[in-house]
Amino acid sequence: MATTLTKVREQTRALYPDESGYVERDGVNLYYEVYGSGEPTVLLLPTWSIIHSRHWKMQIPYLARHCRVVTFDGRGNGRSDRPQEASAYDEHEFAADALAVLDATETQRAVIVGFSLGAQRGLLLAAEHAERVDGVVFIGSAFPGGGDLLPERTVFSDFDREYDTHEGWAKYNRYHWLRDYRDFVEFFMSKMFTEPHSTKPIEDAVEWALETDGETLIATQEGPGLEPEEARALCRRVRCPVLVIHGAIDAITSVTRGAALAEQTGGDLVVLEGSGHAPHVRDPVKVNLLLREFVVPARPAARWVRGKSRRKRALYISSPIGLGHAQRDVAIADELRKLHPDLEIDWLPQHPVTSVLEARGERIHPASAHLANESGHIESECAEHDLHCFQAIRRMDEILLANFMLFHDVAGGDQYDLWIGDEAWELDYYLHENPEQKNAAYVWLTDFVGWLPMEDGGDREAFLTADYNAEMIEHIARFPRIRDRAIYVGNDGDIVPDAFGPDLPCIRDWTKEHYDFAGYVTGFDPADFADREALRAELGYAPDEQVCIVTVGGSGVGGHLLRRVIEAFPEAKERVPALRMVVVAGPRIDPATLPQAEGLEVRRYVHELYRHLAACDLAVVQGGLTTTMELTANGRPFIYFPLRHHFEQNFHVRHRLHQYGAGRCMAFDESTPEAIAEAIAAEIGREVDYRPVETDGAARAAAHIAELL
């Protein structure tokens, strides 16, 4: 029976191609992409047609900063054609496709990299077209010319026999592929990633596999592959440099096959202990560095400074997801400089953090221009007042890896005493995955701990969040030396009382054991705004006006809330005749796209917005921590609307605000313009009695950090 192809919305890429197109060869259209420029060129070969070229997503951004990269979808999947004849999937056809792509991209010579079945195409190219190949790398190679077969695969090795069982490798069978292709795909991908906590790579690979079908895959299986003696003969003809990378716990093709390939080609073998079949996906930092060293060896530094002659230097990474990190981080940096006046701080930021830093004259590292856009990705994941924050972070995996690789180059090229990461997820995760990369003191800051599932996510989301939490807990337990300081921006009461997941610790207890507490960091002293009348006069607000500030922060997800509040304005004005409403669109929403109303002000940007919030009679905001805590610190009434599916706003922030007795929470779905107008009338100018917010949070955080210098 035919299989329905599944096309899932593609996640944001870390890097998009500079050039793309199709080349036609013998009636088959092949889709290719080109990234970067300069020499040499790296050709990333297609693997088995069960997945397409997106499996190279973790390599492309890093390699493209150092050389030119060409990749293409192999026939049978992706944007390339899917011929149904078995002869179309002869290994020599794939090698000929690669040559056609090289010609179409005007590539005379290249270093070629093959994964799994790509080893056979790579061998053909290196042996029979040596004039086009400068070197070859084999990853998890399905090499038929030697090495052991996995015993569990030999039991069900007859592809054309219908077995009584449909378990295990019996699924590797033409009848099962036609009967339940998805079931086979899910089984196969679970074998491709045997490493713990591999849920995201498995999901990706399943989605890619569902872009083809069982019939096409059967044709690839029946296509002539290399015979063992032919493969060995090809190895004897290879003259270029060879690198073989193979995971020691590869459950698809034995590591002994990689060893045999290295031996027969005279190449170098790197065995990755604990890695499975696709280490370029699951252990991308190590594989990327091996590829870089093979393709473009790093030049030795031209300058070195003796330790005692160096100034104290810190590299600061501030999360761009919202502007709140930037404000608190510059406050911490100011306090840190008071304790160490000779400290130099370089920032590795991206928009919108750069706008705050540039306004203050901070030193932005020039490599920042190469960071993959995190806030843009988050915005692309949004719907109407809806951001599935946990899934958005999961789907940002290639962006996070690309940005860690950039950090790696920056930190390796300069001499820093200290790295500071404020919710720099890429830095924290990949340092724990690659602890040997740590060569400076490292501080991690965050204002929440623990991924939490949304109720409508069901059992699957509960499992995934617990799995992510478990991996983090295991990281800290195994490598406590990675985080020299972990600082919670808040107090222990601000931590949710939930558990990390079934059979996992209580979040509050675990955080108290592993973090120092700085208290909240506002970046300003509310005492500076004690004279509100003077502040209002300075900002242009009249004494007889009742000022309502409406703001949604730095992301584009807030447009729907702004429009609904604007729709509520006429009725709110009737209820509150002295109402003056100022709508702040933020850096990612064009004010021209918002409705206009008489007496309503729409501004793209307000400098030092926290001062306006201190002066207002009411604020209407999203459920983000920074803005709501600024209002709490200044004792202003506010209404907040947590984004749907944003676990941090719905659980962590809401819990914290409850601790302070601050704000009125409303649900966007249940709030008509009339209901919002009524709430504005009820809340504006109301006297509040919030728990005080500490004013020394930045100094306390800096004191913890300063000990490392």
XYZ file of C-alpha atoms in Angstrom:
709
model
C 0.000 0.000 0.000
C 1.134 3.577 -0.586
C 2.493 5.668 2.245
C 1.297 9.243 2.762
C 4.263 11.576 2.802
C 4.521 13.875 5.795
C 5.918 17.390 5.534
C 6.446 19.115 8.869
C 7.088 22.851 8.983
C 10.832 23.248 8.834
C 12.460 24.897 11.792
C 14.518 28.041 11.385
C 17.959 27.363 9.985
C 21.132 28.655 11.540
C 22.372 29.512 8.044
C 20.578 29.698 4.710
C 22.299 28.875 1.416
C 24.017 31.557 -0.633
C 23.028 29.643 -3.738
C 20.649 26.782 -4.477
C 19.311 25.076 -7.543
C 18.722 21.875 -9.459
C 20.897 19.899 -11.801
C 19.293 17.309 -14.077
C 21.148 14.072 -14.819
C 19.650 11.286 -16.890
C 16.159 12.560 -16.201
C 16.592 12.879 -12.420
C 16.500 16.350 -10.839
C 18.918 16.822 -7.957
C 18.564 19.706 -5.507
C 21.787 21.304 -4.216
C 22.810 24.145 -1.907
C 26.025 26.179 -1.616
C 27.185 27.968 1.541
C 30.134 30.283 2.121
C 33.044 30.993 -0.165
C 36.764 30.502 -0.540
C 38.932 27.432 -0.575
C 38.703 24.569 -0.102
C 35.213 23.329 -0.927
C 33.650 20.608 1.224
C 31.095 18.366 -0.488
C 28.740 16.775 2.036
C 27.490 13.632 0.331
C 23.996 12.167 0.585
C 23.510 9.101 2.737
C 20.841 6.413 2.371
C 17.705 8.003 0.894
C 15.804 7.414 4.127
C 16.943 10.954 5.087
C 17.989 13.988 3.070
C 20.758 16.566 3.378
C 19.343 18.299 6.456
C 21.179 15.720 8.558
C 24.249 17.925 7.927
C 22.590 20.906 9.633
C 25.020 20.864 12.564
C 28.080 21.001 10.294
C 27.104 23.529 7.617
C 27.182 26.821 9.617
C 30.528 26.068 11.249
C 32.287 24.817 8.132
C 30.859 27.633 6.000
C 32.642 30.206 8.176
C 35.956 28.590 7.267
C 35.446 27.329 3.716
C 32.868 26.733 0.990
C 30.268 24.009 1.533
C 28.181 22.169 -1.069
C 25.452 19.688 -0.182
C 22.648 18.004 -2.073
C 19.626 15.811 -1.473
C 20.246 12.300 -2.713
C 17.766 10.864 -5.182
C 14.855 9.378 -3.290
C 14.275 12.084 -0.662
C 14.204 15.821 0.034
C 13.723 18.098 -2.947
C 15.323 15.683 -5.381
C 13.369 13.269 -7.563
C 12.276 9.813 -6.442
C 12.771 7.373 -9.332
C 11.151 4.008 -8.673
C 13.514 1.762 -10.647
C 16.050 -0.136 -8.537
C 18.755 0.542 -11.138
C 18.434 4.265 -10.420
C 19.912 3.632 -6.958
C 23.130 1.951 -8.073
C 26.025 3.347 -6.032
C 27.673 4.471 -9.259
C 24.594 6.627 -9.962
C 25.032 8.448 -6.641
C 28.719 9.030 -7.405
C 27.776 10.373 -10.839
C 25.206 12.658 -9.180
C 27.947 14.056 -6.973
C 30.093 14.833 -10.012
C 27.133 16.549 -11.675
C 26.639 18.731 -8.603
C 30.347 19.601 -8.548
C 30.113 20.637 -12.184
C 26.896 22.641 -11.646
C 28.499 24.541 -8.766
C 31.736 25.095 -10.719
C 33.716 23.083 -8.192
C 36.927 21.626 -9.605
C 38.089 19.850 -6.460
C 36.631 19.209 -3.031
C 37.111 17.460 0.267
C 34.246 14.984 0.434
C 32.470 13.839 3.585
C 30.189 10.814 3.636
C 27.949 9.424 6.362
C 26.919 5.755 6.580
C 26.029 4.630 3.041
C 27.772 7.775 1.815
C 31.003 5.838 2.419
C 30.405 3.803 -0.716
C 29.831 6.919 -2.852
C 32.873 8.505 -1.254
C 35.032 5.502 -2.080
C 33.958 5.579 -5.714
C 34.762 9.277 -6.011
C 38.119 9.069 -4.227
C 39.270 6.033 -6.217
C 37.850 6.691 -9.678
C 37.902 10.510 -9.750
C 41.017 11.325 -7.771
C 41.520 14.521 -9.757
C 38.351 15.937 -8.118
C 39.027 14.838 -4.523
C 41.447 16.509 -2.100
C 40.543 14.326 0.857
C 37.741 12.176 2.208
C 36.091 11.757 5.599
C 33.902 8.756 6.440
C 31.477 8.954 9.397
C 29.724 5.801 10.642
C 30.658 4.155 7.376
C 28.583 1.295 5.964
C 31.708 -0.262 4.472
C 31.125 -3.695 2.909
C 34.806 -4.560 2.456
C 35.589 -5.837 5.943
C 34.687 -5.786 9.599
C 32.032 -7.675 11.518
C 28.313 -7.643 10.897
C 26.213 -6.841 13.935
C 24.943 -10.217 15.182
C 21.432 -8.936 15.802
C 21.153 -7.908 12.151
C 22.256 -11.247 10.700
C 19.280 -13.074 12.250
C 16.835 -11.230 9.983
C 19.123 -10.580 7.028
C 16.743 -11.857 4.342
C 15.102 -8.630 3.161
C 12.656 -10.490 0.883
C 11.337 -12.968 3.427
C 8.183 -12.231 5.407
C 8.927 -13.187 9.007
C 6.430 -14.327 11.605
C 7.573 -11.582 13.953
C 7.512 -7.868 13.375
C 9.892 -6.980 16.186
C 13.463 -5.683 16.121
C 15.458 -6.067 12.922
C 12.627 -8.119 11.406
C 11.227 -4.682 10.610
C 14.094 -4.272 8.096
C 11.967 -6.046 5.544
C 10.140 -5.125 2.340
C 6.796 -6.447 3.632
C 6.950 -4.404 6.819
C 7.978 -1.268 4.934
C 4.872 -1.547 2.769
C 2.639 -2.472 5.688
C 3.845 0.048 8.298
C 6.604 2.298 7.000
C 6.436 4.686 9.946
C 6.897 1.861 12.428
C 10.073 0.800 10.653
C 11.335 4.385 10.529
C 10.811 4.891 14.254
C 12.610 1.633 15.021
C 15.525 2.400 12.709
C 16.054 5.912 14.067
C 16.055 4.584 17.622
C 18.980 2.410 16.543
C 20.696 5.305 14.813
C 20.776 7.275 18.081
C 21.636 4.940 20.935
C 22.911 7.744 23.159
C 20.654 8.704 26.095
C 18.536 11.871 25.775
C 18.418 11.777 21.969
C 14.735 12.635 21.600
C 15.243 15.622 19.287
C 17.611 13.925 16.789
C 15.257 10.960 16.637
C 12.264 13.212 15.986
C 14.153 15.061 13.253
C 15.259 11.876 11.537
C 11.753 10.394 11.656
C 10.313 13.535 10.073
C 12.932 13.488 7.313
C 12.311 9.793 6.659
C 8.586 10.418 6.279
C 9.349 12.702 3.341
C 9.856 9.548 1.286
C 7.982 6.228 1.357
C 8.378 2.480 1.630
C 8.215 1.880 -2.127
C 11.074 4.278 -2.792
C 13.127 2.811 0.022
C 12.626 -0.691 -1.360
C 14.026 0.523 -4.677
C 17.118 1.849 -2.886
C 17.554 -1.501 -1.161
C 17.374 -3.378 -4.439
C 19.781 -1.005 -6.186
C 23.245 -2.512 -6.734
C 25.632 -1.683 -3.906
C 29.347 -2.285 -3.752
C 30.418 -5.904 -3.420
C 33.044 -6.610 -0.740
C 35.878 -7.267 -3.198
C 34.990 -4.201 -5.252
C 35.047 -2.070 -2.088
C 38.466 -3.445 -1.104
C 39.800 -2.793 -4.609
C 38.589 0.796 -4.448
C 40.354 1.265 -1.106
C 43.657 0.211 -2.680
C 43.277 2.966 -5.284
C 42.692 5.818 -2.803
C 45.663 8.191 -2.651
C 44.219 11.263 -0.891
C 44.205 11.821 2.897
C 41.501 9.802 4.672
C 39.839 10.273 8.063
C 37.428 7.688 9.457
C 35.170 8.657 12.380
C 33.080 5.929 13.988
C 31.010 5.647 17.150
C 31.978 2.769 19.419
C 28.352 1.844 20.168
C 27.107 2.137 16.585
C 24.016 -0.089 16.416
C 23.624 0.198 12.627
C 27.066 -0.735 11.336
C 29.852 -2.067 13.523
C 32.837 0.061 14.482
C 34.983 -2.786 13.130
C 33.844 -1.767 9.655
C 35.154 1.729 10.194
C 38.449 0.254 11.402
C 38.667 -1.940 8.296
C 38.022 1.045 6.033
C 40.768 3.067 7.717
C 43.202 0.180 7.494
C 42.521 -0.533 3.825
C 42.738 3.121 2.743
C 45.728 3.933 4.950
C 43.611 6.531 6.716
C 43.398 7.747 10.289
C 40.741 6.237 12.565
C 39.040 8.173 15.367
C 36.738 6.059 17.547
C 34.245 8.045 19.615
C 33.550 6.074 22.785
C 29.915 6.247 23.848
C 28.780 7.559 20.458
C 26.326 5.831 18.150
C 25.837 5.717 14.395
C 25.461 9.472 13.733
C 27.988 11.333 15.919
C 27.910 14.337 13.585
C 24.341 14.868 14.816
C 24.607 13.748 18.443
C 28.198 14.838 19.169
C 28.526 17.704 16.691
C 31.153 19.733 18.551
C 33.726 16.944 18.460
C 32.943 16.004 14.859
C 33.015 19.627 13.707
C 36.422 20.156 15.257
C 37.743 16.965 13.636
C 36.394 18.106 10.257
C 37.850 21.593 10.654
C 41.266 20.206 11.533
C 41.153 17.856 8.541
C 39.821 20.383 6.024
C 41.299 23.701 7.197
C 43.870 23.200 9.965
C 43.916 26.162 12.336
C 46.963 28.381 12.105
C 48.972 28.917 15.284
C 48.291 32.179 17.074
C 50.534 34.984 15.925
C 50.629 36.554 19.370
C 50.895 35.280 22.917
C 50.943 37.177 26.195
C 52.505 35.849 29.382
C 49.954 35.145 32.072
C 51.167 37.816 34.492
C 51.251 40.383 31.708
C 47.605 39.921 30.788
C 44.811 42.212 31.892
C 41.844 40.502 33.472
C 39.326 39.798 30.727
C 35.792 38.421 30.657
C 33.606 37.259 27.787
C 29.923 37.938 28.480
C 27.112 36.132 26.626
C 23.673 37.633 27.269
C 20.598 35.834 25.945
C 18.847 37.814 23.185
C 15.435 36.315 23.952
C 13.954 39.470 25.472
C 15.662 42.662 26.575
C 15.588 41.858 30.271
C 18.875 39.983 30.240
C 20.690 42.954 28.733
C 19.544 45.386 31.404
C 20.460 43.153 34.314
C 23.733 42.085 32.719
C 25.022 45.625 32.251
C 24.080 46.307 35.879
C 26.083 43.263 36.978
C 28.974 44.313 34.721
C 29.018 47.780 36.312
C 29.191 46.265 39.793
C 31.886 43.833 38.668
C 34.022 46.712 37.417
C 33.725 48.402 40.814
C 35.318 45.317 42.368
C 37.874 44.890 39.562
C 38.459 48.280 37.906
C 41.022 46.790 35.522
C 38.590 44.205 34.137
C 37.975 44.251 30.386
C 34.622 42.861 29.260
C 33.937 41.723 25.719
C 30.329 40.988 24.819
C 29.183 38.310 22.371
C 25.598 39.544 21.821
C 22.982 39.765 19.104
C 19.939 41.921 18.447
C 18.181 43.288 20.465
C 20.857 43.088 23.197
C 23.293 44.942 20.937
C 21.111 48.064 21.002
C 21.404 48.306 24.788
C 25.143 47.643 24.790
C 25.897 50.054 21.957
C 23.995 52.827 23.729
C 26.240 52.298 26.759
C 29.465 52.173 24.774
C 30.230 48.560 25.708
C 32.802 46.531 23.740
C 31.034 44.196 21.330
C 33.216 41.458 19.907
C 33.269 41.715 16.095
C 32.505 37.990 15.787
C 29.020 38.778 17.113
C 28.003 39.623 13.561
C 28.194 35.900 12.751
C 25.797 34.731 15.476
C 22.718 32.872 14.240
C 19.525 34.756 15.059
C 17.859 33.352 18.168
C 15.170 36.001 18.669
C 14.179 35.707 15.008
C 13.720 31.973 15.492
C 11.570 32.515 18.568
C 9.391 34.948 16.647
C 8.998 32.415 13.818
C 7.621 29.919 16.341
C 4.872 32.261 17.535
C 1.168 32.188 16.786
C -1.618 34.411 18.115
C -0.483 35.243 21.656
C 1.038 31.785 21.663
C 4.618 30.625 22.026
C 5.397 27.033 22.877
C 8.587 28.067 24.620
C 9.917 24.602 25.400
C 9.403 23.301 21.878
C 10.802 26.530 20.404
C 14.031 26.021 22.344
C 14.188 22.370 21.225
C 13.714 23.432 17.609
C 16.543 25.941 17.980
C 19.134 23.159 18.279
C 21.137 23.933 15.142
C 21.155 27.657 15.979
C 22.444 26.951 19.483
C 25.149 24.639 18.143
C 26.218 27.181 15.514
C 26.505 29.859 18.196
C 28.474 27.592 20.497
C 30.919 26.867 17.685
C 31.341 30.620 17.194
C 31.917 31.024 20.931
C 34.480 28.217 20.725
C 36.421 30.055 18.029
C 36.272 33.362 19.928
C 37.264 31.863 23.278
C 40.023 29.841 21.648
C 41.418 32.801 19.748
C 41.563 35.181 22.718
C 42.720 34.815 26.294
C 39.885 35.203 28.787
C 39.923 34.653 32.516
C 36.174 34.349 32.805
C 33.119 33.408 30.757
C 29.709 34.654 31.916
C 26.565 33.215 30.375
C 23.169 34.669 31.227
C 20.790 31.937 30.047
C 23.317 31.166 27.314
C 21.827 27.727 26.760
C 24.257 26.787 24.008
C 27.275 27.536 26.189
C 26.039 25.632 29.212
C 24.824 22.570 27.328
C 27.783 22.041 25.018
C 30.359 22.706 27.725
C 28.820 19.899 29.744
C 28.715 17.688 26.643
C 32.355 18.550 25.858
C 33.996 19.309 29.231
C 37.484 19.290 27.717
C 36.604 22.570 25.965
C 36.517 24.516 29.243
C 39.665 26.585 29.734
C 38.421 29.549 31.771
C 36.292 30.142 34.846
C 32.616 29.934 33.947
C 29.540 31.543 35.531
C 25.965 30.567 34.667
C 23.038 32.870 35.489
C 19.326 32.190 35.185
C 16.014 33.356 36.635
C 14.249 29.997 36.341
C 15.232 26.365 36.796
C 13.361 23.418 35.325
C 11.439 22.759 32.123
C 7.762 22.187 32.885
C 5.098 20.616 30.651
C 1.913 22.376 29.605
C -1.194 20.385 30.478
C -2.401 20.005 26.902
C 0.992 18.572 25.918
C -0.073 15.272 27.428
C 2.187 12.399 28.351
C 4.626 13.083 25.516
C 5.496 16.589 26.670
C 5.685 15.465 30.283
C 8.191 12.812 29.188
C 10.247 15.245 27.090
C 10.525 17.944 29.758
C 11.498 15.360 32.364
C 14.095 13.936 29.972
C 15.624 17.377 29.420
C 15.663 18.006 33.166
C 17.237 14.618 33.831
C 20.002 15.282 31.325
C 20.781 18.618 32.991
C 20.837 17.018 36.444
C 23.181 14.308 35.142
C 25.444 16.942 33.590
C 25.821 18.801 36.882
C 26.365 15.610 38.861
C 28.994 14.259 36.456
C 30.827 17.529 35.807
C 30.384 19.852 38.802
C 33.587 21.628 37.775
C 32.030 23.117 34.619
C 29.967 25.747 36.455
C 32.337 27.540 38.790
C 29.331 29.582 39.895
C 25.640 29.083 39.240
C 23.658 32.173 40.220
C 19.896 32.284 40.552
C 18.508 35.749 39.866
C 15.986 35.709 42.659
C 15.376 34.103 46.045
C 14.605 30.539 47.045
C 10.934 31.334 47.539
C 10.712 32.387 43.897
C 11.429 28.813 42.779
C 8.429 26.698 41.848
C 7.687 23.847 44.268
C 7.261 21.288 41.442
C 9.455 18.262 40.763
C 11.706 18.019 37.709
C 9.694 14.940 36.732
C 8.813 11.435 37.960
C 11.562 10.060 40.211
C 13.483 13.353 39.878
C 14.255 15.848 42.672
C 12.125 18.754 43.798
C 13.190 21.799 41.769
C 13.404 24.080 44.796
C 15.483 21.664 46.887
C 17.868 20.889 44.030
C 18.312 24.567 43.139
C 19.059 25.539 46.726
C 21.790 22.896 46.754
C 23.420 23.912 43.464
C 22.944 27.690 43.181
C 23.934 30.898 44.896
C 21.112 33.437 45.228
C 21.573 37.059 44.196
C 18.032 38.289 44.671
C 16.321 39.974 41.766
C 18.356 42.332 39.553
C 16.353 45.290 38.275
C 19.249 47.366 36.985
C 17.901 50.473 38.748
C 17.051 51.720 42.224
C 13.315 52.406 42.727
C 14.280 55.084 45.258
C 15.385 57.219 42.298
C 11.716 57.475 41.318
C 10.299 58.262 44.750
C 9.189 61.696 43.511
C 6.739 60.433 40.913
C 5.288 63.854 40.196
C 8.700 65.203 39.234
C 9.366 62.091 37.142
C 6.017 62.447 35.362
C 6.703 66.085 34.611
C 10.139 65.198 33.215
C 8.625 62.538 30.962
C 5.805 64.791 29.741
C 2.866 63.341 31.665
C 0.408 65.882 33.100
C -0.764 65.645 36.727
C -4.404 65.285 35.697
C -3.752 62.400 33.287
C -4.115 58.742 34.144
C -1.318 57.123 32.162
C -1.556 53.527 30.941
C 1.577 52.067 29.348
C 1.029 49.035 27.099
C 4.165 47.089 26.212
C 5.027 43.566 25.116
C 8.820 43.501 25.223
C 11.304 42.867 22.465
C 9.733 40.017 20.484
C 7.160 40.142 17.711
C 4.780 37.761 19.464
C 3.025 40.617 21.275
C 1.261 42.129 18.269
C -2.032 40.361 18.964
C -2.157 41.592 22.553
C -1.379 45.154 21.454
C -4.211 45.068 18.923
C -6.705 43.772 21.458
C -5.777 46.395 24.035
C -6.004 49.093 21.357
C -9.466 47.762 20.503
C -10.354 48.153 24.178
C -9.148 51.760 24.301
C -12.386 53.577 23.286
C -14.447 51.855 25.979
C -11.642 52.253 28.524
C -11.558 55.969 27.685
C -15.285 56.205 28.348
C -14.810 54.563 31.735
C -11.678 56.602 32.557
C -12.049 60.036 30.894
C -8.554 61.136 31.970
C -6.987 58.053 30.375
C -3.826 58.526 28.309
C -2.679 55.272 26.701
C 0.855 54.876 25.332
C 1.467 51.711 23.297
C 5.103 50.672 22.902
C 5.456 48.428 19.847
C 9.042 47.377 20.505
C 11.864 46.737 18.045
C 10.176 43.951 16.053
C 6.637 45.321 15.512
C 6.046 48.098 12.969
C 3.772 50.753 14.555
C 2.234 51.357 11.123
C 0.706 47.865 11.270
C -1.218 48.683 14.468
C -4.667 50.317 14.536
C -4.827 54.025 15.289
C -7.309 55.795 17.548
C -7.778 59.398 18.559
C -5.983 60.091 21.803
C -3.900 56.916 21.543
C -0.120 57.102 21.176
C 1.836 54.339 19.452
C 5.606 54.473 19.764
C 8.209 52.145 18.268
C 10.728 52.633 21.041
C 10.877 54.357 24.404
C 14.310 54.981 25.868
C 14.622 53.752 29.450
C 11.124 52.331 29.411
C 11.431 51.335 33.061
C 11.277 55.039 34.003
C 7.967 55.415 32.170
C 6.689 52.299 33.909
C 7.670 53.857 37.236
C 5.670 56.972 36.332
C 2.527 55.297 34.996
C -0.797 54.731 36.736
C -1.214 51.323 35.133
C 0.646 49.002 32.782
C -0.730 46.282 30.514
C 1.970 43.767 29.636
C 2.765 40.198 28.664
C 3.831 37.744 31.316
C 7.572 38.242 30.905
C 9.626 38.412 34.087
C 11.611 41.583 33.419
C 8.737 43.992 32.822
C 6.507 42.553 35.516
C 9.297 42.704 38.094
C 10.171 46.284 37.118
C 6.552 47.194 37.818
C 6.647 45.226 41.059
C 9.812 46.991 42.198
C 8.249 50.372 41.467
C 4.963 49.502 43.153
C 2.778 50.105 40.112
C -0.487 48.302 39.362
C -0.390 46.147 36.260
C -2.323 43.583 34.253
C -0.377 40.762 32.652
C -1.290 38.190 30.013
C 0.984 35.101 29.965
C 1.516 33.710 26.480
C -0.244 30.427 25.797
C 2.105 27.428 26.088
C 4.907 29.604 27.489
C 5.761 27.456 30.490
C 8.080 30.053 32.017
C 5.449 32.803 31.987
C 2.612 30.499 33.067
C 4.455 28.718 35.868
C 7.757 30.293 36.898
C 6.883 33.977 36.469
C 3.354 33.620 37.762
C 4.613 31.808 40.857
C 7.168 34.539 41.519
C 4.625 37.340 41.105
C 2.328 35.501 43.505
C 5.153 35.539 46.056
C 5.272 39.335 45.738
C 1.481 39.729 45.693
C 1.908 41.611 42.435
C -0.180 42.086 39.304
C -3.505 40.915 37.961
C -3.276 37.903 35.674
C -5.709 37.607 32.762
C -6.075 34.941 30.091
C -5.856 36.282 26.546
C -8.417 33.812 25.170
C -11.004 34.802 27.755
C -10.411 38.557 27.615
C -12.608 40.474 25.206
C -11.881 44.151 24.556
C -14.793 44.913 26.880
C -13.276 42.788 29.662
C -9.907 44.472 29.212
C -11.515 47.922 29.346
C -13.268 46.949 32.561
C -10.003 45.670 34.064
C -8.177 48.879 33.097
C -10.844 50.950 34.817
C -10.663 48.780 37.947
C -6.863 48.689 38.217
C -5.675 52.124 37.098
C -4.274 54.184 39.939
C -5.000 51.462 42.495
C -2.911 51.504 45.647
C -0.810 48.342 45.882
C 1.029 46.603 48.683
C 3.682 44.411 47.087
C 6.529 42.687 48.862
C 9.621 44.902 48.435
C 12.105 43.947 45.734
C 15.754 44.039 46.819
C 17.940 46.723 45.258
C 21.345 45.083 45.687
C 20.863 42.093 43.380
C 23.449 43.228 40.834
C 26.026 43.854 43.552
C 25.389 40.456 45.132
C 25.712 38.706 41.777
C 28.907 40.605 41.012
C 30.365 39.672 44.403
C 29.848 35.965 43.654
C 31.450 36.379 40.233
C 34.334 38.523 41.458
C 35.610 35.713 43.652
C 36.636 33.892 40.472
C 38.874 36.778 39.412
